[in-house]
Amino acid sequence: MYLHHKTQKMENKIKILYAEDNTTAALIYQEILEEAGFTVTIASTGNEAWDLFPQEKWDLILLDMDLPGKDGHELIRLIREQGDQVPIIILSSLNHNHALYEGADDYLVKGCSVDEVKARIDKAIARTRRINTEKEQGLFHLSPSTTFNKNTRQLITCGHKEELKGMEAKILWLFCLRINEIISIVEMCETLWGLYTTDKERAFTRYVCLLNKKLKPDTSIAIKNEFARGYKLVNDIR
């Protein structure tokens, strides 16, 4: 059963799909969010959420992890597998910060303040909109000290400007499109060269080493090997 959102007069309100099987919690947070100016549609199971997902252009997905049917982990995987970068925030009774490695943008534990919920939602939506604008322009702000312009192939790291070679620029661009997301070596090789071979893997690894040398002045960013699962471009390294 769906708990339908209230009719909204303003079409430009931020639209949130909220997957929550606890009816009481769903109604409480729906009221809080709608009073804050959001439009909220609630699905009471993971399967209902997945059915609703393609029916609208959602600004944000709010997700309980322990759902009947498709759980939160599966929903995150399905959404990210189709390339949709809609912001996903976990709102659950337990700390699910590990979901950040699966493709979620943030997590909140139920019981946090109303202001915290609204602030995290606003931040996630603003970040996604900024990233999408940068993708359209070909400009990526990878950290406060590093930018990459896909159109000019210019990498600026801590004030140092360098024009990357063609393959270097293409690889960095692919990582920029999916920053903080693991990409398998097979997928990278097939995207770059149309096939995977051990020779292509070695070539890809060499390019990653070259890029890391060029990124090295900025200690907050690097391309990391994720234990044979693939590579990802990570920022804010501690």
mmCIF file of C-alpha atoms in Angstrom:
data_model
loop_
_atom_site.group_PDB
_atom_site.id
_atom_site.type_symbol
_atom_site.label_atom_id
_atom_site.label_comp_id
_atom_site.label_asym_id
_atom_site.label_seq_id
_atom_site.Cartn_x
_atom_site.Cartn_y
_atom_site.Cartn_z
ATOM 1 C CA MET A 1 0.000 0.000 0.000
ATOM 2 C CA TYR A 2 1.249 3.490 -0.828
ATOM 3 C CA LEU A 3 0.846 6.417 1.507
ATOM 4 C CA HIS A 4 0.345 9.156 -1.065
ATOM 5 C CA HIS A 5 1.761 12.608 -0.554
ATOM 6 C CA LYS A 6 -0.503 15.577 -0.104
ATOM 7 C CA THR A 7 -1.465 17.512 -3.204
ATOM 8 C CA GLN A 8 1.017 20.322 -3.731
ATOM 9 C CA LYS A 9 0.260 23.576 -5.479
ATOM 10 C CA MET A 10 3.857 24.458 -6.216
ATOM 11 C CA GLU A 11 5.419 22.313 -8.910
ATOM 12 C CA ASN A 12 8.959 23.408 -8.105
ATOM 13 C CA LYS A 13 9.047 21.849 -4.650
ATOM 14 C CA ILE A 14 11.778 19.303 -4.001
ATOM 15 C CA LYS A 15 10.376 15.797 -4.487
ATOM 16 C CA ILE A 16 11.451 13.077 -2.068
ATOM 17 C CA LEU A 17 10.750 9.359 -2.375
ATOM 18 C CA TYR A 18 10.740 7.967 1.171
ATOM 19 C CA ALA A 19 10.895 4.183 1.622
ATOM 20 C CA GLU A 20 9.785 3.243 5.153
ATOM 21 C CA ASP A 21 7.811 0.210 6.366
ATOM 22 C CA ASN A 22 7.075 1.627 9.826
ATOM 23 C CA THR A 23 3.818 3.533 9.301
ATOM 24 C CA THR A 24 4.234 5.701 12.400
ATOM 25 C CA ALA A 25 7.776 6.760 11.507
ATOM 26 C CA ALA A 26 6.742 7.352 7.896
ATOM 27 C CA LEU A 27 3.907 9.675 8.850
ATOM 28 C CA ILE A 28 6.007 11.569 11.410
ATOM 29 C CA TYR A 29 8.855 12.274 8.985
ATOM 30 C CA GLN A 30 6.453 12.978 6.123
ATOM 31 C CA GLU A 31 4.785 15.684 8.229
ATOM 32 C CA ILE A 32 8.147 17.114 9.286
ATOM 33 C CA LEU A 33 9.462 17.250 5.731
ATOM 34 C CA GLU A 34 6.284 18.630 4.191
ATOM 35 C CA GLU A 35 6.163 21.377 6.826
ATOM 36 C CA ALA A 36 9.721 22.186 5.735
ATOM 37 C CA GLY A 37 8.489 22.653 2.167
ATOM 38 C CA PHE A 38 9.309 19.294 0.566
ATOM 39 C CA THR A 39 6.944 17.034 -1.359
ATOM 40 C CA VAL A 40 7.078 13.491 0.032
ATOM 41 C CA THR A 41 5.868 10.217 -1.450
ATOM 42 C CA ILE A 42 6.060 7.179 0.812
ATOM 43 C CA ALA A 43 6.489 3.547 -0.196
ATOM 44 C CA SER A 44 6.002 0.948 2.527
ATOM 45 C CA THR A 45 8.182 -1.764 0.944
ATOM 46 C CA GLY A 46 11.346 -1.876 -1.116
ATOM 47 C CA ASN A 47 9.441 -3.316 -4.062
ATOM 48 C CA GLU A 48 6.979 -0.413 -4.003
ATOM 49 C CA ALA A 49 9.851 2.054 -3.860
ATOM 50 C CA TRP A 50 11.472 0.424 -6.886
ATOM 51 C CA ASP A 51 8.149 0.555 -8.770
ATOM 52 C CA LEU A 52 7.749 4.245 -7.953
ATOM 53 C CA PHE A 53 11.335 5.185 -8.733
ATOM 54 C CA PRO A 54 11.021 5.454 -12.563
ATOM 55 C CA GLN A 55 7.683 7.264 -12.391
ATOM 56 C CA GLU A 56 9.112 10.625 -11.284
ATOM 57 C CA LYS A 57 12.311 12.629 -11.470
ATOM 58 C CA TRP A 58 13.114 12.535 -7.774
ATOM 59 C CA ASP A 59 15.348 15.126 -6.139
ATOM 60 C CA LEU A 60 16.256 12.770 -3.277
ATOM 61 C CA ILE A 61 15.690 9.219 -2.018
ATOM 62 C CA LEU A 62 15.203 8.815 1.744
ATOM 63 C CA LEU A 63 15.699 5.198 2.679
ATOM 64 C CA ASP A 64 15.134 2.903 5.627
ATOM 65 C CA MET A 65 17.497 -0.051 5.249
ATOM 66 C CA ASP A 66 15.411 -2.850 6.784
ATOM 67 C CA LEU A 67 12.591 -2.960 4.262
ATOM 68 C CA PRO A 68 10.423 -5.941 3.277
ATOM 69 C CA GLY A 69 11.028 -7.133 -0.258
ATOM 70 C CA LYS A 70 14.002 -5.299 -1.707
ATOM 71 C CA ASP A 71 15.982 -3.962 1.243
ATOM 72 C CA GLY A 72 17.924 -0.713 1.319
ATOM 73 C CA HIS A 73 21.148 -2.324 0.138
ATOM 74 C CA GLU A 74 19.489 -3.757 -2.957
ATOM 75 C CA LEU A 75 17.714 -0.495 -3.771
ATOM 76 C CA ILE A 76 20.986 1.436 -3.591
ATOM 77 C CA ARG A 77 22.655 -1.111 -5.865
ATOM 78 C CA LEU A 78 19.812 -1.075 -8.410
ATOM 79 C CA ILE A 79 19.679 2.723 -8.553
ATOM 80 C CA ARG A 80 23.429 3.131 -8.929
ATOM 81 C CA GLU A 81 23.758 0.284 -11.449
ATOM 82 C CA GLN A 82 21.564 2.185 -13.898
ATOM 83 C CA GLY A 83 23.788 5.221 -13.531
ATOM 84 C CA ASP A 84 21.333 7.436 -11.657
ATOM 85 C CA GLN A 85 23.151 9.811 -9.306
ATOM 86 C CA VAL A 86 20.057 10.987 -7.408
ATOM 87 C CA PRO A 87 21.173 11.678 -3.816
ATOM 88 C CA ILE A 88 20.328 8.859 -1.398
ATOM 89 C CA ILE A 89 20.166 9.442 2.354
ATOM 90 C CA ILE A 90 19.764 6.575 4.799
ATOM 91 C CA LEU A 91 17.303 7.244 7.658
ATOM 92 C CA SER A 92 17.296 4.140 9.818
ATOM 93 C CA SER A 93 17.147 3.000 13.422
ATOM 94 C CA LEU A 94 20.755 1.769 13.332
ATOM 95 C CA ASN A 95 23.981 3.347 12.104
ATOM 96 C CA HIS A 96 24.360 2.277 8.477
ATOM 97 C CA ASN A 97 27.414 4.356 7.565
ATOM 98 C CA HIS A 98 28.787 1.347 5.623
ATOM 99 C CA ALA A 99 26.070 2.085 3.045
ATOM 100 C CA LEU A 100 28.163 5.090 2.016
ATOM 101 C CA TYR A 101 30.513 2.612 0.343
ATOM 102 C CA GLU A 102 27.581 1.099 -1.545
ATOM 103 C CA GLY A 103 26.480 4.364 -3.134
ATOM 104 C CA ALA A 104 24.514 6.264 -0.482
ATOM 105 C CA ASP A 105 25.402 9.924 0.013
ATOM 106 C CA ASP A 106 24.732 10.248 3.733
ATOM 107 C CA TYR A 107 23.084 8.521 6.693
ATOM 108 C CA LEU A 108 21.005 9.631 9.641
ATOM 109 C CA VAL A 109 19.894 7.678 12.683
ATOM 110 C CA LYS A 110 16.210 8.044 13.556
ATOM 111 C CA GLY A 111 15.698 10.421 16.447
ATOM 112 C CA CYS A 112 18.094 13.101 15.201
ATOM 113 C CA SER A 113 16.860 16.676 15.216
ATOM 114 C CA VAL A 114 14.554 18.089 12.583
ATOM 115 C CA ASP A 115 17.144 20.719 11.715
ATOM 116 C CA GLU A 116 19.748 18.007 11.143
ATOM 117 C CA VAL A 117 17.449 16.120 8.760
ATOM 118 C CA LYS A 118 16.681 19.255 6.751
ATOM 119 C CA ALA A 119 20.331 20.340 6.666
ATOM 120 C CA ARG A 120 21.551 16.962 5.408
ATOM 121 C CA ILE A 121 18.856 16.849 2.713
ATOM 122 C CA ASP A 122 19.660 20.381 1.523
ATOM 123 C CA LYS A 123 23.386 19.597 1.464
ATOM 124 C CA ALA A 124 22.948 16.348 -0.504
ATOM 125 C CA ILE A 125 20.699 17.970 -3.109
ATOM 126 C CA ALA A 126 22.983 21.007 -3.510
ATOM 127 C CA ARG A 127 26.041 18.773 -3.916
ATOM 128 C CA THR A 128 24.372 16.625 -6.573
ATOM 129 C CA ARG A 129 23.164 19.649 -8.527
ATOM 130 C CA ARG A 130 26.651 21.173 -8.434
ATOM 131 C CA ILE A 131 28.235 17.932 -9.639
ATOM 132 C CA ASN A 132 25.684 17.594 -12.464
ATOM 133 C CA THR A 133 26.370 21.179 -13.569
ATOM 134 C CA GLU A 134 30.101 20.511 -13.542
ATOM 135 C CA LYS A 135 29.618 17.343 -15.601
ATOM 136 C CA GLU A 136 27.696 19.301 -18.226
ATOM 137 C CA GLN A 137 30.467 21.889 -18.366
ATOM 138 C CA GLY A 138 33.246 19.308 -18.237
ATOM 139 C CA LEU A 139 34.700 20.961 -15.130
ATOM 140 C CA PHE A 140 35.259 18.937 -11.963
ATOM 141 C CA HIS A 141 36.251 20.348 -8.574
ATOM 142 C CA LEU A 142 37.933 17.299 -7.087
ATOM 143 C CA SER A 143 39.038 19.094 -3.917
ATOM 144 C CA PRO A 144 39.620 22.687 -2.779
ATOM 145 C CA SER A 145 43.082 22.466 -4.402
ATOM 146 C CA THR A 146 42.426 20.364 -7.510
ATOM 147 C CA THR A 147 40.290 20.870 -10.613
ATOM 148 C CA PHE A 148 40.070 18.989 -13.881
ATOM 149 C CA ASN A 149 38.621 20.347 -17.126
ATOM 150 C CA LYS A 150 37.653 17.482 -19.394
ATOM 151 C CA ASN A 151 37.241 19.738 -22.432
ATOM 152 C CA THR A 152 40.735 21.285 -22.238
ATOM 153 C CA ARG A 153 42.338 18.251 -20.504
ATOM 154 C CA GLN A 154 43.815 20.696 -17.984
ATOM 155 C CA LEU A 155 44.561 19.417 -14.485
ATOM 156 C CA ILE A 156 45.284 22.051 -11.848
ATOM 157 C CA THR A 157 46.730 20.648 -8.620
ATOM 158 C CA CYS A 158 47.789 23.007 -5.834
ATOM 159 C CA GLY A 159 48.340 25.784 -8.382
ATOM 160 C CA HIS A 160 50.296 23.619 -10.830
ATOM 161 C CA LYS A 161 48.706 23.469 -14.300
ATOM 162 C CA GLU A 162 49.254 20.565 -16.673
ATOM 163 C CA GLU A 163 47.594 19.412 -19.876
ATOM 164 C CA LEU A 164 47.039 15.662 -19.649
ATOM 165 C CA LYS A 165 47.599 13.339 -22.576
ATOM 166 C CA GLY A 166 44.548 11.900 -24.289
ATOM 167 C CA MET A 167 44.295 8.559 -22.478
ATOM 168 C CA GLU A 168 45.231 10.084 -19.116
ATOM 169 C CA ALA A 169 42.475 12.662 -19.506
ATOM 170 C CA LYS A 170 39.908 10.044 -20.535
ATOM 171 C CA ILE A 171 40.711 7.822 -17.548
ATOM 172 C CA LEU A 172 40.584 10.705 -15.086
ATOM 173 C CA TRP A 173 37.299 11.864 -16.622
ATOM 174 C CA LEU A 174 35.772 8.388 -16.121
ATOM 175 C CA PHE A 175 36.817 8.462 -12.485
ATOM 176 C CA CYS A 176 35.452 11.992 -12.061
ATOM 177 C CA LEU A 177 32.044 10.870 -13.294
ATOM 178 C CA ARG A 178 31.909 8.308 -10.502
ATOM 179 C CA ILE A 179 34.026 9.807 -7.740
ATOM 180 C CA ASN A 180 34.244 7.719 -4.552
ATOM 181 C CA GLU A 181 32.756 4.747 -6.428
ATOM 182 C CA ILE A 182 34.633 1.518 -7.127
ATOM 183 C CA ILE A 183 34.990 0.766 -10.850
ATOM 184 C CA SER A 184 36.190 -2.668 -11.887
ATOM 185 C CA ILE A 185 39.301 -2.988 -14.034
ATOM 186 C CA VAL A 186 37.341 -5.054 -16.558
ATOM 187 C CA GLU A 187 34.753 -2.292 -16.934
ATOM 188 C CA MET A 188 37.472 0.343 -17.318
ATOM 189 C CA CYS A 189 39.363 -1.628 -19.967
ATOM 190 C CA GLU A 190 36.208 -2.384 -21.935
ATOM 191 C CA THR A 191 35.205 1.303 -21.826
ATOM 192 C CA LEU A 192 38.657 2.525 -22.871
ATOM 193 C CA TRP A 193 39.642 -0.094 -25.442
ATOM 194 C CA GLY A 194 36.519 -2.138 -26.156
ATOM 195 C CA LEU A 195 37.932 -5.306 -24.575
ATOM 196 C CA TYR A 196 39.674 -6.649 -21.520
ATOM 197 C CA THR A 197 43.044 -8.399 -21.670
ATOM 198 C CA THR A 198 45.890 -8.709 -19.179
ATOM 199 C CA ASP A 199 47.924 -6.380 -21.416
ATOM 200 C CA LYS A 200 45.174 -3.772 -21.265
ATOM 201 C CA GLU A 201 45.009 -4.178 -17.489
ATOM 202 C CA ARG A 202 48.743 -3.542 -17.202
ATOM 203 C CA ALA A 203 48.426 -0.484 -19.433
ATOM 204 C CA PHE A 204 45.546 0.827 -17.348
ATOM 205 C CA THR A 205 47.553 0.298 -14.148
ATOM 206 C CA ARG A 206 50.457 2.294 -15.606
ATOM 207 C CA TYR A 207 48.135 5.178 -16.450
ATOM 208 C CA VAL A 208 46.756 5.116 -12.890
ATOM 209 C CA CYS A 209 50.300 5.340 -11.530
ATOM 210 C CA LEU A 210 51.018 8.325 -13.770
ATOM 211 C CA LEU A 211 47.830 10.070 -12.703
ATOM 212 C CA ASN A 212 48.559 9.467 -9.033
ATOM 213 C CA LYS A 213 51.974 11.089 -9.460
ATOM 214 C CA LYS A 214 50.283 14.140 -10.941
ATOM 215 C CA LEU A 215 47.697 14.215 -8.149
ATOM 216 C CA LYS A 216 50.281 13.645 -5.414
ATOM 217 C CA PRO A 217 50.802 17.327 -4.469
ATOM 218 C CA ASP A 218 47.200 17.304 -3.226
ATOM 219 C CA THR A 219 47.235 14.852 -0.324
ATOM 220 C CA SER A 220 43.433 14.871 -0.078
ATOM 221 C CA ILE A 221 42.874 13.012 -3.351
ATOM 222 C CA ALA A 222 44.144 9.831 -5.024
ATOM 223 C CA ILE A 223 43.119 6.866 -7.159
ATOM 224 C CA LYS A 224 43.062 3.879 -4.810
ATOM 225 C CA ASN A 225 43.229 0.149 -5.497
ATOM 226 C CA GLU A 226 40.338 -1.518 -3.674
ATOM 227 C CA PHE A 227 41.720 -5.012 -3.000
ATOM 228 C CA ALA A 228 41.191 -6.587 -6.426
ATOM 229 C CA ARG A 229 37.637 -5.174 -6.659
ATOM 230 C CA GLY A 230 38.797 -2.298 -8.833
ATOM 231 C CA TYR A 231 39.855 1.314 -8.419
ATOM 232 C CA LYS A 232 38.163 4.470 -7.213
ATOM 233 C CA LEU A 233 39.003 8.144 -7.109
ATOM 234 C CA VAL A 234 38.686 9.199 -3.470
ATOM 235 C CA ASN A 235 38.925 12.630 -1.927
ATOM 236 C CA ASP A 236 39.301 13.930 1.613
ATOM 237 C CA ILE A 237 41.909 11.263 2.412
ATOM 238 C CA ARG A 238 42.920 11.301 6.075
#
